[in-house]
Rosetta silent file (secondary structure, phi, psi, omega in degrees, C-alpha in Angstrom):
SEQUENCE: XXXXXXXXXXXXXXXXXXXXXXXXXXXXXXXXXXXXXXXXXXXXXXXXXXXXXXXXXXXXXXXXXXXXXXXXXXXXXXXXXXXXXXXXXXXXXXXXXXXXXXXXXXXXXXXXXXXXXXXXXXXXXXXXXXXXXXXXXXXXXXXXXXXXXXXXXXXXXXXXXXXXXXXXXXXXXXXXXXXXXXXXXXXXXXXXXXXXXXXXXXXXXXXXXXXXXXXXXXXXXXXXXXXXXXXXXXXXXXXXXXXXXXXXXXXXXXXXXXXXXXXXXXXXXXXXXXXXXXXXXXXXXXXXXXXXXXXXXXXXXXXXXXXXX
SCORE:     score description
SCORE:     0.000 S_00000001
   1 L     0.000  -13.500  170.892  -43.741  -33.768   14.938 S_00000001
   2 L   -94.049   10.663  162.637  -40.788  -34.430   12.343 S_00000001
   3 L  -102.218  -35.229  173.773  -39.754  -30.727   12.360 S_00000001
   4 H   -26.800  -74.409  174.159  -39.609  -30.455   16.092 S_00000001
   5 H   -55.306  -28.617  172.173  -36.697  -32.434   16.811 S_00000001
   6 H   -77.786  -33.815  173.574  -34.725  -31.127   14.323 S_00000001
   7 H   -62.703  -52.494 -167.763  -35.203  -27.464   15.166 S_00000001
   8 H   -51.830  -48.537  178.013  -34.421  -28.466   18.490 S_00000001
   9 H   -75.371  -33.740  179.402  -31.305  -29.984   17.920 S_00000001
  10 H   -90.706  -42.083  179.420  -29.955  -27.121   15.698 S_00000001
  11 H   -46.566  -61.542  172.398  -31.377  -24.397   17.871 S_00000001
  12 H   -36.390  -68.018 -159.501  -29.023  -25.981   21.047 S_00000001
  13 H   -45.303  -71.988 -176.314  -26.137  -26.463   18.509 S_00000001
  14 H   -48.443  -36.683  178.431  -26.309  -22.876   17.006 S_00000001
  15 H   -69.240  -25.277 -172.095  -26.831  -21.237   20.500 S_00000001
  16 H   -68.325  -48.533 -173.118  -23.822  -23.396   21.820 S_00000001
  17 H   -65.207  -33.675 -175.999  -21.758  -22.050   18.709 S_00000001
  18 H   -92.514   -6.783  173.827  -22.368  -18.539   19.026 S_00000001
  19 H  -100.713  -28.262 -177.314  -21.462  -18.526   22.935 S_00000001
  20 L  -143.282   94.949 -174.649  -18.692  -21.151   22.581 S_00000001
  21 L   -38.430  128.378  170.411  -17.143  -21.855   19.026 S_00000001
  22 L  -102.190  162.764 -178.747  -17.847  -25.308   17.819 S_00000001
  23 L   -91.656  157.201 -170.644  -16.018  -27.290   15.295 S_00000001
  24 H   -57.850  -27.365 -170.379  -17.550  -27.802   11.589 S_00000001
  25 H   -93.727   -9.789  173.536  -17.883  -31.540   12.165 S_00000001
  26 H   -60.546  -58.994  175.019  -19.684  -30.871   15.497 S_00000001
  27 H   -62.367  -36.927  174.210  -22.157  -29.053   13.636 S_00000001
  28 H   -65.758  -28.800 -179.010  -22.232  -31.289   10.566 S_00000001
  29 H   -82.395  -40.645  158.011  -23.058  -34.088   12.773 S_00000001
  30 H   -46.277  -34.377 -173.226  -25.853  -32.237   14.406 S_00000001
  31 H   -84.530  -52.930  172.295  -27.237  -31.276   10.866 S_00000001
  32 H   -45.063  -46.751  171.226  -27.065  -35.058    9.753 S_00000001
  33 H   -74.366  -29.043  178.797  -29.403  -36.155   12.826 S_00000001
  34 H   -84.316  -39.444  177.266  -31.880  -33.454   12.252 S_00000001
  35 H   -67.143  -39.998  168.687  -32.173  -34.182    8.558 S_00000001
  36 H   -24.122  -64.795 -176.966  -32.250  -38.091    9.704 S_00000001
  37 H   -62.184  -19.770 -171.929  -35.843  -37.029   11.244 S_00000001
  38 H   -90.446  -51.655  160.515  -37.148  -35.217    8.196 S_00000001
  39 H   -46.628  -32.907  175.508  -36.256  -38.064    5.834 S_00000001
  40 L   -65.555   -9.551  170.352  -38.031  -40.409    7.925 S_00000001
  41 L   -98.015  129.530 -171.744  -41.235  -38.854    6.683 S_00000001
  42 H   -68.716  -10.694 -166.702  -42.583  -39.996    3.351 S_00000001
  43 H   -71.881   -4.652 -175.163  -43.950  -36.453    2.572 S_00000001
  44 H  -133.968   18.098  175.593  -40.230  -35.427    1.771 S_00000001
  45 L   -87.635  113.904 -174.097  -39.066  -38.534    0.021 S_00000001
  46 L   -79.168  101.633 -177.759  -37.926  -37.731   -3.577 S_00000001
  47 L  -103.438  -22.832  177.245  -39.043  -41.063   -5.229 S_00000001
  48 E  -147.901  162.314 -157.443  -38.981  -39.487   -8.928 S_00000001
  49 E  -116.825  -16.588  171.552  -37.413  -36.999  -10.873 S_00000001
  50 E    64.621   43.499  171.966  -40.418  -36.788  -13.130 S_00000001
  51 E    77.994   13.775  172.115  -38.377  -37.093  -16.501 S_00000001
  52 E   -69.621  125.751 -164.812  -35.444  -34.811  -15.736 S_00000001
  53 L    29.659   40.649  167.250  -33.027  -35.983  -18.329 S_00000001
  54 L    89.193    1.790  173.237  -35.089  -38.987  -18.516 S_00000001
  55 E   -73.209  112.937  164.964  -34.868  -39.982  -14.819 S_00000001
  56 E  -109.801  -86.680  173.968  -38.053  -41.018  -13.329 S_00000001
  57 E   -60.787  125.651  177.660  -38.291  -43.690  -10.460 S_00000001
  58 L  -111.054  142.460  165.843  -35.456  -43.462   -7.806 S_00000001
  59 L   -48.643  154.617 -178.570  -34.266  -46.270   -5.612 S_00000001
  60 H   -70.953  -30.697  174.278  -34.992  -45.943   -2.067 S_00000001
  61 H   -69.515  -43.270 -160.385  -31.199  -45.706   -0.788 S_00000001
  62 H   -63.188  -49.100  175.149  -30.684  -43.269   -3.622 S_00000001
  63 H   -44.825  -51.163  177.493  -33.631  -41.265   -2.367 S_00000001
  64 H   -55.077  -50.372  173.705  -32.079  -41.024    1.089 S_00000001
  65 H   -54.410  -44.152 -167.537  -28.613  -39.943   -0.170 S_00000001
  66 H   -68.587  -48.930 -179.721  -30.040  -37.465   -2.413 S_00000001
  67 H   -52.750  -35.054 -170.867  -32.433  -36.072    0.318 S_00000001
  68 H   -83.415  -35.112 -172.960  -29.615  -35.827    2.952 S_00000001
  69 H   -90.172  -10.869  176.165  -26.993  -34.131    0.656 S_00000001
  70 H   -93.243  -24.555  167.720  -29.510  -31.478   -0.542 S_00000001
  71 H   -58.501  -61.132 -167.003  -30.656  -30.593    3.176 S_00000001
  72 H   -61.341  -41.959  178.919  -27.272  -30.500    4.425 S_00000001
  73 H   -50.675  -54.569 -172.851  -26.034  -28.404    1.415 S_00000001
  74 H   -60.581  -34.908 -169.506  -28.705  -26.026    1.793 S_00000001
  75 H   -79.076  -39.182  170.877  -28.683  -25.703    5.477 S_00000001
  76 H   -51.020  -65.186 -179.021  -24.732  -24.972    5.136 S_00000001
  77 H   -47.920  -48.759 -173.608  -25.029  -22.682    2.119 S_00000001
  78 H   -62.293  -40.054  178.381  -27.675  -20.411    4.105 S_00000001
  79 H   -65.182  -37.584  164.732  -25.289  -20.417    7.111 S_00000001
  80 H   -42.085  -61.304 -152.845  -22.441  -19.295    4.759 S_00000001
  81 L   -94.096   25.284  172.568  -23.733  -16.339    3.448 S_00000001
  82 L   -82.406   75.389  173.806  -25.071  -14.853    7.057 S_00000001
  83 L  -104.559  -27.863 -179.069  -21.763  -12.404    6.553 S_00000001
  84 L  -144.032 -179.571 -174.081  -23.074   -8.935    6.518 S_00000001
  85 L   -79.045  136.839  178.073  -26.126   -7.116    7.711 S_00000001
  86 L    83.572  -22.160 -177.603  -29.526   -7.932    5.949 S_00000001
  87 H   -64.360  -57.710 -176.295  -28.221  -10.501    3.538 S_00000001
  88 H   -67.026   -9.878  175.518  -29.534  -13.653    4.938 S_00000001
  89 H   -75.945  -58.303 -172.907  -32.797  -12.028    5.939 S_00000001
  90 H   -64.141  -38.412  179.423  -33.275  -10.624    2.506 S_00000001
  91 H   -63.427  -53.273  176.305  -32.167  -13.684    0.551 S_00000001
  92 H   -67.552  -17.727  168.468  -34.579  -15.711    2.733 S_00000001
  93 H   -54.459  -70.564 -166.541  -37.462  -13.156    2.165 S_00000001
  94 H   -52.109  -54.679 -173.562  -37.012  -13.782   -1.728 S_00000001
  95 H   -52.569  -60.819  179.950  -36.684  -17.646   -1.064 S_00000001
  96 H   -57.034  -60.743 -177.563  -39.862  -17.827    1.183 S_00000001
  97 H   -66.615   -6.756  156.874  -41.886  -15.693   -0.933 S_00000001
  98 H   -66.124  -56.181  178.707  -41.450  -18.023   -3.912 S_00000001
  99 H   -39.313  -46.841 -171.373  -41.971  -20.955   -1.598 S_00000001
 100 H   -88.542  -20.321  162.265  -45.225  -19.607   -0.329 S_00000001
 101 H   -66.199  -38.331  174.450  -46.537  -18.886   -3.751 S_00000001
 102 H   -69.081  -61.885  168.315  -45.798  -22.480   -4.875 S_00000001
 103 H   -49.825  -36.319  178.797  -47.536  -23.849   -1.946 S_00000001
 104 H   -61.874  -48.075 -174.939  -50.602  -21.702   -2.238 S_00000001
 105 H   -57.849  -47.465  173.959  -50.911  -22.771   -5.885 S_00000001
 106 H   -64.649  -18.874 -163.474  -50.546  -26.477   -4.857 S_00000001
 107 L    55.228   31.692 -179.211  -52.586  -26.156   -1.680 S_00000001
 108 L   -90.346   88.512 -161.822  -50.296  -27.276    0.587 S_00000001
 109 H   -73.261  -17.171 -177.109  -51.611  -24.937    3.331 S_00000001
 110 H   -70.392  -39.062 -165.965  -49.409  -26.246    6.312 S_00000001
 111 H   -97.736  -18.296  171.506  -46.140  -25.434    4.404 S_00000001
 112 H   -76.269  -48.586  179.223  -47.757  -22.227    2.980 S_00000001
 113 H   -70.665  -31.758  179.739  -48.276  -21.077    6.521 S_00000001
 114 H   -67.454  -37.828 -178.452  -44.715  -22.174    7.770 S_00000001
 115 H   -61.923  -65.074  173.083  -43.372  -20.172    4.765 S_00000001
 116 H   -46.193  -51.617  175.903  -45.496  -16.920    5.894 S_00000001
 117 H   -35.247  -61.532  165.880  -44.458  -17.566    9.479 S_00000001
 118 H   -49.758  -48.576 -161.425  -40.905  -17.484    8.551 S_00000001
 119 H   -59.352  -37.443 -168.199  -41.296  -14.807    6.288 S_00000001
 120 H   -79.724  -29.230 -175.153  -42.910  -12.534    8.893 S_00000001
 121 H   -75.500  -45.903  172.451  -40.053  -13.398   11.296 S_00000001
 122 H   -54.401  -42.712 -169.337  -37.406  -12.331    8.882 S_00000001
 123 H   -70.110  -35.722 -175.044  -39.035   -9.210    7.759 S_00000001
 124 H   -69.851  -48.260 -169.390  -39.397   -8.160   11.651 S_00000001
 125 H   -59.042  -28.321 -167.693  -35.727   -9.209   12.353 S_00000001
 126 H   -63.675  -35.438 -169.744  -34.776   -7.174    9.361 S_00000001
 127 H   -75.554  -25.661  177.334  -35.716   -3.900   10.492 S_00000001
 128 H   -86.288  -18.951 -169.506  -33.374   -4.291   13.585 S_00000001
 129 H   -89.039  -16.423  169.163  -30.544   -6.096   11.920 S_00000001
 130 L  -101.599   11.715  176.311  -30.169   -2.907    9.387 S_00000001
 131 L   -65.943  143.566  170.443  -30.691   -0.518   12.250 S_00000001
 132 L   -81.956  -21.215 -179.423  -28.152    2.256   12.756 S_00000001
 133 L   -74.842  140.096  166.116  -28.584    2.373   16.198 S_00000001
 134 L   -63.720  -22.054 -175.921  -26.329    0.054   18.575 S_00000001
 135 L   -81.519  -27.869 -171.197  -29.315   -0.181   20.888 S_00000001
 136 L   -96.995  -24.156 -160.245  -31.594   -1.621   18.500 S_00000001
 137 L   -68.478  134.410  162.504  -29.166   -3.731   16.327 S_00000001
 138 L  -140.522 -173.587 -159.245  -29.125   -7.420   16.529 S_00000001
 139 L  -139.590  147.304  176.340  -27.716  -10.375   14.646 S_00000001
 140 L   -80.393  -31.038  169.922  -29.031  -13.439   13.430 S_00000001
 141 H    53.785 -175.292 -174.847  -25.773  -15.729   14.457 S_00000001
 142 H   -53.719  -53.188  178.752  -25.916  -19.386   14.024 S_00000001
 143 H   -35.562  -57.793  179.102  -28.656  -19.958   16.132 S_00000001
 144 H   -82.374  -18.523 -170.234  -31.111  -18.411   13.605 S_00000001
 145 H   -72.964  -42.715 -174.805  -29.021  -18.908   10.326 S_00000001
 146 H   -74.120  -31.037  177.691  -29.190  -23.036   10.955 S_00000001
 147 H   -74.876  -43.105 -163.772  -32.899  -22.863   11.750 S_00000001
 148 H   -73.601  -28.582  164.307  -34.035  -20.810    8.982 S_00000001
 149 H   -47.178  -63.940 -172.541  -31.566  -23.007    6.686 S_00000001
 150 H   -59.836  -42.835  171.300  -33.037  -26.131    8.030 S_00000001
 151 H   -48.254  -48.720  172.828  -36.678  -24.617    7.305 S_00000001
 152 H   -65.601  -28.590  171.549  -35.890  -23.601    3.954 S_00000001
 153 H   -58.712  -46.604  171.145  -34.300  -27.147    3.281 S_00000001
 154 H   -55.609  -55.911 -178.570  -37.578  -28.718    4.491 S_00000001
 155 H   -56.712  -32.289  169.110  -39.668  -26.645    2.128 S_00000001
 156 H   -66.636  -35.397  171.920  -37.211  -27.450   -0.668 S_00000001
 157 H   -74.261  -29.005  177.167  -37.690  -31.104   -0.121 S_00000001
 158 H   -61.971  -55.002 -170.825  -41.307  -30.882    0.038 S_00000001
 159 H   -42.024  -62.079 -165.329  -41.145  -28.801   -3.091 S_00000001
 160 H   -77.333  -17.955  168.617  -39.121  -31.477   -4.716 S_00000001
 161 H   -92.727   -2.511 -172.968  -41.476  -34.482   -3.284 S_00000001
 162 L   -54.022  139.622 -167.051  -44.953  -33.089   -4.372 S_00000001
 163 L   -80.062  176.453 -156.234  -47.011  -35.970   -5.540 S_00000001
 164 H   -87.792  -15.747 -173.846  -47.790  -35.771   -9.352 S_00000001
 165 H   -70.154  -20.590 -179.402  -51.705  -34.830   -8.991 S_00000001
 166 H   -90.817  -18.284 -173.908  -50.389  -31.364   -7.340 S_00000001
 167 H   -73.197  -23.348  177.347  -47.670  -30.639   -9.828 S_00000001
 168 L   -64.530  -22.141 -173.381  -50.421  -29.862  -12.551 S_00000001
 169 L   -82.453  -12.834  177.146  -51.352  -26.612  -10.555 S_00000001
 170 L   -71.558  145.980  179.163  -47.683  -25.377  -11.196 S_00000001
 171 L   -92.409   28.269 -166.821  -46.878  -23.034  -13.965 S_00000001
 172 L  -139.318  161.617 -175.611  -43.977  -24.714  -15.197 S_00000001
 173 L   -67.792  114.549 -161.079  -43.045  -28.008  -16.946 S_00000001
 174 H   -69.091  -18.945  170.203  -42.811  -30.549  -14.469 S_00000001
 175 H   -74.897   -2.312  177.791  -39.594  -32.010  -15.306 S_00000001
 176 H   -87.545    4.040  173.518  -37.994  -28.757  -14.808 S_00000001
 177 H   -41.126  -77.505 -171.286  -38.763  -29.021  -10.900 S_00000001
 178 H   -38.250  -58.788 -177.744  -34.943  -29.866   -9.886 S_00000001
 179 H   -59.456  -30.701  172.109  -33.777  -26.836  -12.088 S_00000001
 180 H   -82.403  -21.137  164.549  -36.320  -24.388  -10.393 S_00000001
 181 H   -75.583  -41.790  167.715  -35.097  -25.339   -6.959 S_00000001
 182 H   -43.525  -56.130 -176.841  -31.807  -24.670   -8.088 S_00000001
 183 H   -69.546  -14.829 -171.995  -32.529  -21.169   -9.357 S_00000001
 184 H   -68.247  -51.217 -171.175  -34.595  -20.410   -6.273 S_00000001
 185 L   -82.416   22.269 -156.769  -31.529  -21.075   -4.246 S_00000001
 186 H   -58.205  -46.605 -147.924  -29.035  -19.678   -6.745 S_00000001
 187 H   -63.632  -77.319 -153.512  -27.440  -16.944   -4.160 S_00000001
 188 H   -53.650  -36.507 -167.360  -26.615  -19.438   -1.318 S_00000001
 189 H   -81.219  -34.039  178.975  -25.579  -22.391   -3.769 S_00000001
 190 H   -81.597  -30.589  173.402  -23.488  -20.413   -6.017 S_00000001
 191 H   -69.051  -37.261  174.451  -21.695  -18.567   -3.051 S_00000001
 192 H   -70.724  -35.325  176.825  -20.769  -21.641   -1.346 S_00000001
 193 H   -68.689  -24.922 -178.948  -19.437  -23.585   -4.351 S_00000001
 194 H   -78.664  -48.461 -169.985  -17.273  -20.521   -5.135 S_00000001
 195 H   -65.261  -31.232 -179.555  -15.851  -20.144   -1.700 S_00000001
 196 H   -79.700  -20.194  166.870  -15.197  -24.104   -1.223 S_00000001
 197 H   -68.631  -48.859  179.359  -13.344  -23.875   -4.467 S_00000001
 198 H   -55.222  -50.314 -173.579  -11.216  -21.260   -3.626 S_00000001
 199 H   -66.140  -35.801 -172.249  -10.373  -22.572   -0.368 S_00000001
 200 H   -85.174  -36.810  178.025   -9.598  -26.187   -1.465 S_00000001
 201 H   -57.230  -19.418 -179.992   -7.482  -24.568   -4.417 S_00000001
 202 L   -92.146   -3.450 -177.033   -5.523  -22.631   -1.609 S_00000001
 203 L    66.557   42.170  177.138   -5.145  -25.907    0.074 S_00000001
 204 L  -109.290  178.859 -178.977   -7.173  -24.700    3.107 S_00000001
 205 L   -88.917  139.956  171.290  -10.075  -26.526    4.916 S_00000001
 206 L   -68.936   -6.170  159.337  -13.319  -25.462    3.040 S_00000001
 207 L   -75.777   -1.470  179.483  -14.751  -24.623    6.476 S_00000001
 208 L   -77.265  150.275  176.837  -12.037  -21.867    7.147 S_00000001
 209 L   -77.509  143.192  173.915  -12.918  -18.367    7.306 S_00000001
 210 L  -166.854 -176.742 -175.281  -12.001  -15.914    4.945 S_00000001
 211 L  -111.589   38.109  174.241  -13.476  -12.790    2.897 S_00000001
 212 L   -77.610   -3.554 -175.358  -13.906  -14.567   -0.331 S_00000001
 213 L   -77.575  146.644  174.319  -17.584  -14.571   -0.193 S_00000001
 214 H   -54.351  -22.900  156.684  -19.365  -12.523   -2.592 S_00000001
 215 H   -65.916  -22.825 -172.459  -20.805  -10.105   -0.443 S_00000001
 216 H   -92.026  -10.997  177.335  -17.426   -9.182    0.959 S_00000001
 217 H   -80.591  -27.196 -174.070  -16.087   -8.524   -2.605 S_00000001
 218 H   -68.227  -35.970 -160.239  -18.951   -6.248   -3.176 S_00000001
 219 H   -89.378  -48.156 -172.071  -18.073   -4.458    0.061 S_00000001
 220 H   -73.261  -53.061 -172.265  -14.361   -4.528   -0.040 S_00000001
 221 H   -76.114  -44.033  179.367  -13.763   -3.983   -3.727 S_00000001
 222 H   -90.994   -3.534  172.578  -16.646   -1.691   -4.811 S_00000001
 223 L    68.672   59.292 -158.303  -16.563    0.090   -1.444 S_00000001
 224 L  -125.584  171.071 -172.895  -20.517   -0.333   -1.191 S_00000001
 225 L  -104.041  163.414  172.385  -22.475   -0.372    2.256 S_00000001
 226 H   -62.557  -28.476 -163.175  -23.899   -3.767    3.702 S_00000001
 227 H   -70.703  -34.586 -176.746  -27.235   -2.691    3.223 S_00000001
 228 H   -78.173  -45.849  164.678  -26.785   -2.067   -0.643 S_00000001
 229 H   -36.900  -57.173  172.744  -24.894   -5.033   -1.041 S_00000001
 230 H   -46.161  -61.340  168.324  -27.486   -7.121    0.481 S_00000001
 231 H   -25.154  -64.236 -163.360  -30.280   -5.228   -1.950 S_00000001
 232 H   -73.742  -48.632 -162.231  -28.380   -5.955   -5.007 S_00000001
 233 H   -66.327  -25.366 -166.458  -27.622   -9.720   -4.315 S_00000001
 234 H   -76.146  -43.126  177.359  -31.358  -10.048   -2.971 S_00000001
 235 H   -61.334  -51.325  179.057  -32.662   -8.437   -6.340 S_00000001
 236 H   -60.434  -44.609  168.659  -30.464  -10.549   -8.611 S_00000001
 237 H   -41.983  -60.395 -172.600  -31.994  -13.420   -6.643 S_00000001
 238 H   -57.984  -55.257 -178.881  -35.537  -12.340   -7.256 S_00000001
 239 H   -57.307  -52.949 -173.223  -34.856  -11.689  -11.047 S_00000001
 240 H   -55.429  -34.592  171.687  -32.932  -14.939  -11.792 S_00000001
 241 H   -70.705  -30.399  174.062  -35.955  -17.018  -10.275 S_00000001
 242 H   -67.123  -25.864 -174.886  -38.374  -15.226  -12.422 S_00000001
 243 H   -76.461  -40.789 -173.270  -36.349  -15.747  -15.458 S_00000001
 244 H   -72.957  -35.137  174.871  -36.024  -19.425  -14.621 S_00000001
 245 H   -55.690  -45.022  173.297  -39.644  -19.825  -13.768 S_00000001
 246 H   -78.475  -22.305  167.943  -40.609  -18.425  -17.354 S_00000001
 247 H   -59.784  -48.437 -157.873  -38.042  -20.458  -19.010 S_00000001
 248 H   -86.535    8.331  174.855  -39.303  -23.524  -17.191 S_00000001
 249 H   -75.087  -33.425 -161.327  -42.961  -22.870  -18.410 S_00000001
 250 H  -128.651  -19.853  163.136  -41.802  -23.116  -21.747 S_00000001
 251 L  -105.226  152.790 -171.628  -38.428  -24.738  -22.223 S_00000001
 252 L   -97.497  176.400 -173.382  -37.142  -28.288  -21.483 S_00000001
 253 H   -39.515  -47.701 -169.159  -33.984  -29.415  -19.461 S_00000001
 254 H   -43.736  -53.638 -175.048  -31.434  -28.342  -22.054 S_00000001
 255 H   -62.519  -59.615  178.720  -32.231  -24.724  -22.219 S_00000001
 256 H   -46.091  -36.418 -179.886  -32.669  -24.234  -18.655 S_00000001
 257 H   -68.083  -47.814 -173.466  -29.386  -25.980  -17.830 S_00000001
 258 H   -53.625  -43.506 -174.001  -27.663  -23.744  -20.546 S_00000001
 259 H   -73.246  -45.938  176.846  -29.068  -20.665  -18.924 S_00000001
 260 H   -70.698  -46.406  179.706  -27.949  -21.826  -15.259 S_00000001
 261 H   -65.720  -34.913  162.597  -24.629  -22.813  -16.496 S_00000001
 262 H   -49.915  -61.746  179.614  -24.110  -19.559  -18.268 S_00000001
 263 H   -53.797  -45.336 -167.245  -25.066  -17.426  -15.469 S_00000001
 264 H   -79.566  -26.475  169.813  -22.727  -19.221  -12.920 S_00000001
 265 H   -46.492  -60.516 -173.328  -19.915  -18.848  -15.704 S_00000001
 266 H   -74.366  -29.073  138.927  -20.236  -15.347  -16.003 S_00000001
 267 H   -32.020  -55.828  161.468  -20.549  -14.787  -12.213 S_00000001
 268 H   -54.633  -56.343  171.364  -17.517  -16.915  -11.768 S_00000001
 269 H   -58.964  -28.113 -173.786  -15.634  -14.850  -14.062 S_00000001
 270 H   -85.183  -37.653 -169.794  -16.738  -11.258  -12.721 S_00000001
 271 H   -92.890  -16.717  179.980  -15.923  -12.330   -9.159 S_00000001
 272 H   -76.140  -34.715  174.239  -12.612  -14.256  -10.039 S_00000001
 273 H   -69.110  -40.945  175.809  -11.669  -11.152  -11.807 S_00000001
 274 H   -72.476  -18.115 -172.700  -12.626   -8.659   -8.937 S_00000001
 275 L   -81.217  109.452 -162.239  -11.642  -10.742   -6.276 S_00000001
 276 H   -65.202  -26.285 -167.379   -8.042   -9.564   -5.131 S_00000001
 277 H   -82.117  -40.250 -169.560   -7.547  -12.740   -3.112 S_00000001
 278 H   -79.983  -36.286  175.328   -8.683  -14.930   -5.882 S_00000001
 279 H   -58.387  -33.139 -177.850   -7.147  -13.233   -8.769 S_00000001
 280 L   -97.991    9.267 -164.047   -3.679  -13.701   -7.259 S_00000001
 281 H   -76.413  -41.121 -178.633   -4.475  -17.296   -6.128 S_00000001
 282 H   -76.451  -34.889  176.802   -2.459  -19.216   -8.942 S_00000001
 283 H   -66.462  -50.078  162.323    0.319  -16.797   -8.810 S_00000001
 284 H   -51.231  -39.221 -169.839    0.464  -17.849   -4.916 S_00000001
 285 H   -86.213  -44.648  177.163    0.281  -21.133   -5.351 S_00000001
 286 H   -59.710  -46.275 -170.132    2.922  -21.349   -8.112 S_00000001
 287 H   -61.335  -44.052 -172.399    5.505  -18.845   -6.026 S_00000001
 288 H   -38.736  -49.201 -165.870    4.579  -21.137   -3.109 S_00000001
 289 H   -82.074  -37.591  173.608    5.732  -24.162   -4.867 S_00000001
 290 H   -75.042    3.341  164.801    8.880  -22.773   -6.319 S_00000001
 291 H   -80.177  -51.247  165.113    9.757  -21.666   -2.989 S_00000001
 292 H   -64.451  -35.283  171.071    9.478  -25.126   -1.604 S_00000001
 293 H   -64.891  -27.419 -177.462   11.588  -26.379   -4.410 S_00000001
 294 H   -75.309  -43.371 -169.564   14.213  -23.738   -3.872 S_00000001
 295 H   -66.208  -41.328  174.311   14.118  -24.669    0.003 S_00000001
 296 H   -52.899  -46.616 -176.829   14.439  -28.744   -0.833 S_00000001
 297 H   -62.127  -36.920  169.681   17.348  -27.981   -3.000 S_00000001
 298 H   -57.418  -34.305 -175.577   19.018  -25.889   -0.244 S_00000001
 299 H   -72.053  -43.907  177.716   18.514  -28.804    2.207 S_00000001
 300 H   -55.369  -46.933 -164.914   20.132  -31.200   -0.344 S_00000001
 301 H   -72.005  -45.119 -177.373   23.181  -29.042   -1.135 S_00000001
 302 H   -68.498  -28.810  164.201   23.794  -28.613    2.757 S_00000001
 303 H   -55.400  -61.008 -172.145   23.366  -32.500    3.229 S_00000001
 304 H   -49.328  -54.316  175.571   25.644  -33.243    0.478 S_00000001
 305 L   -76.731   19.365 -179.995   28.421  -30.569    1.637 S_00000001
 306 L   -86.087  145.313  179.838   28.350  -31.749    5.291 S_00000001
 307 L   -67.989  119.799  157.550   32.045  -33.352    6.065 S_00000001
 308 L   -37.143  132.553  172.649   32.408  -37.210    6.183 S_00000001
 309 L   -92.576    0.000    0.000   33.466  -38.618    9.338 S_00000001
């Protein structure tokens, strides 16, 4: 009953955005309202970090803030990666396979069923999304991406809020759970953080549209198809999750954090170097500032040269 209101709101907002473009703040308001329904259920409250960097119990207010931030971030991150054929579906399938396995091991069968059901939907959708026939081809749109992102955020919150008696069934150290969650969602989180940074550095709205996404770089610079780019990113997500889970079963916070940070730095450098728009970003900003300075000086000269009455 906590899922139905949130899904209904996001379905209506997503459908309207596909028909008549809505402002980012309208969609954000709808997401906050939808998330509120979930956070009112104790099953999704993150009350403890289980010793993650020495943090255990969390105050109620902090739990609400963390939960709201996590869910809204995941919803928007998943919505943003829906930029080429197959990518959102493939990444979603990889994420849901991991969550299906986790909830099977913890015997959370409702969330296992939810993961498998959505996975089946995405697999069926993928066939038509990647179809070369214009008569068969369909797109996810905001209606689909908001709903799928919302359900993935719900599954993530449930994973983070698992009671201690169920955590013993998982194959990794309990205190590594927050890092495991980051590893599972590495593709949408990295891509969102990257494009937001670029837009803010370029003095644009973080919600403005451009072609600075990871998948756009693979398509534009390396000249590969949508299908190949989606498969490459999906394969990376799967391999990275496997690596994080293996390390999470033997290593503590420091080494996992080191691996995640190193991976993000390497990816950021790679896509900084090969992104034609971002590689010239500093030069553009400096050139714009010089132009503004010259323009300002010109105005001052003209102002001073005006004949006095």
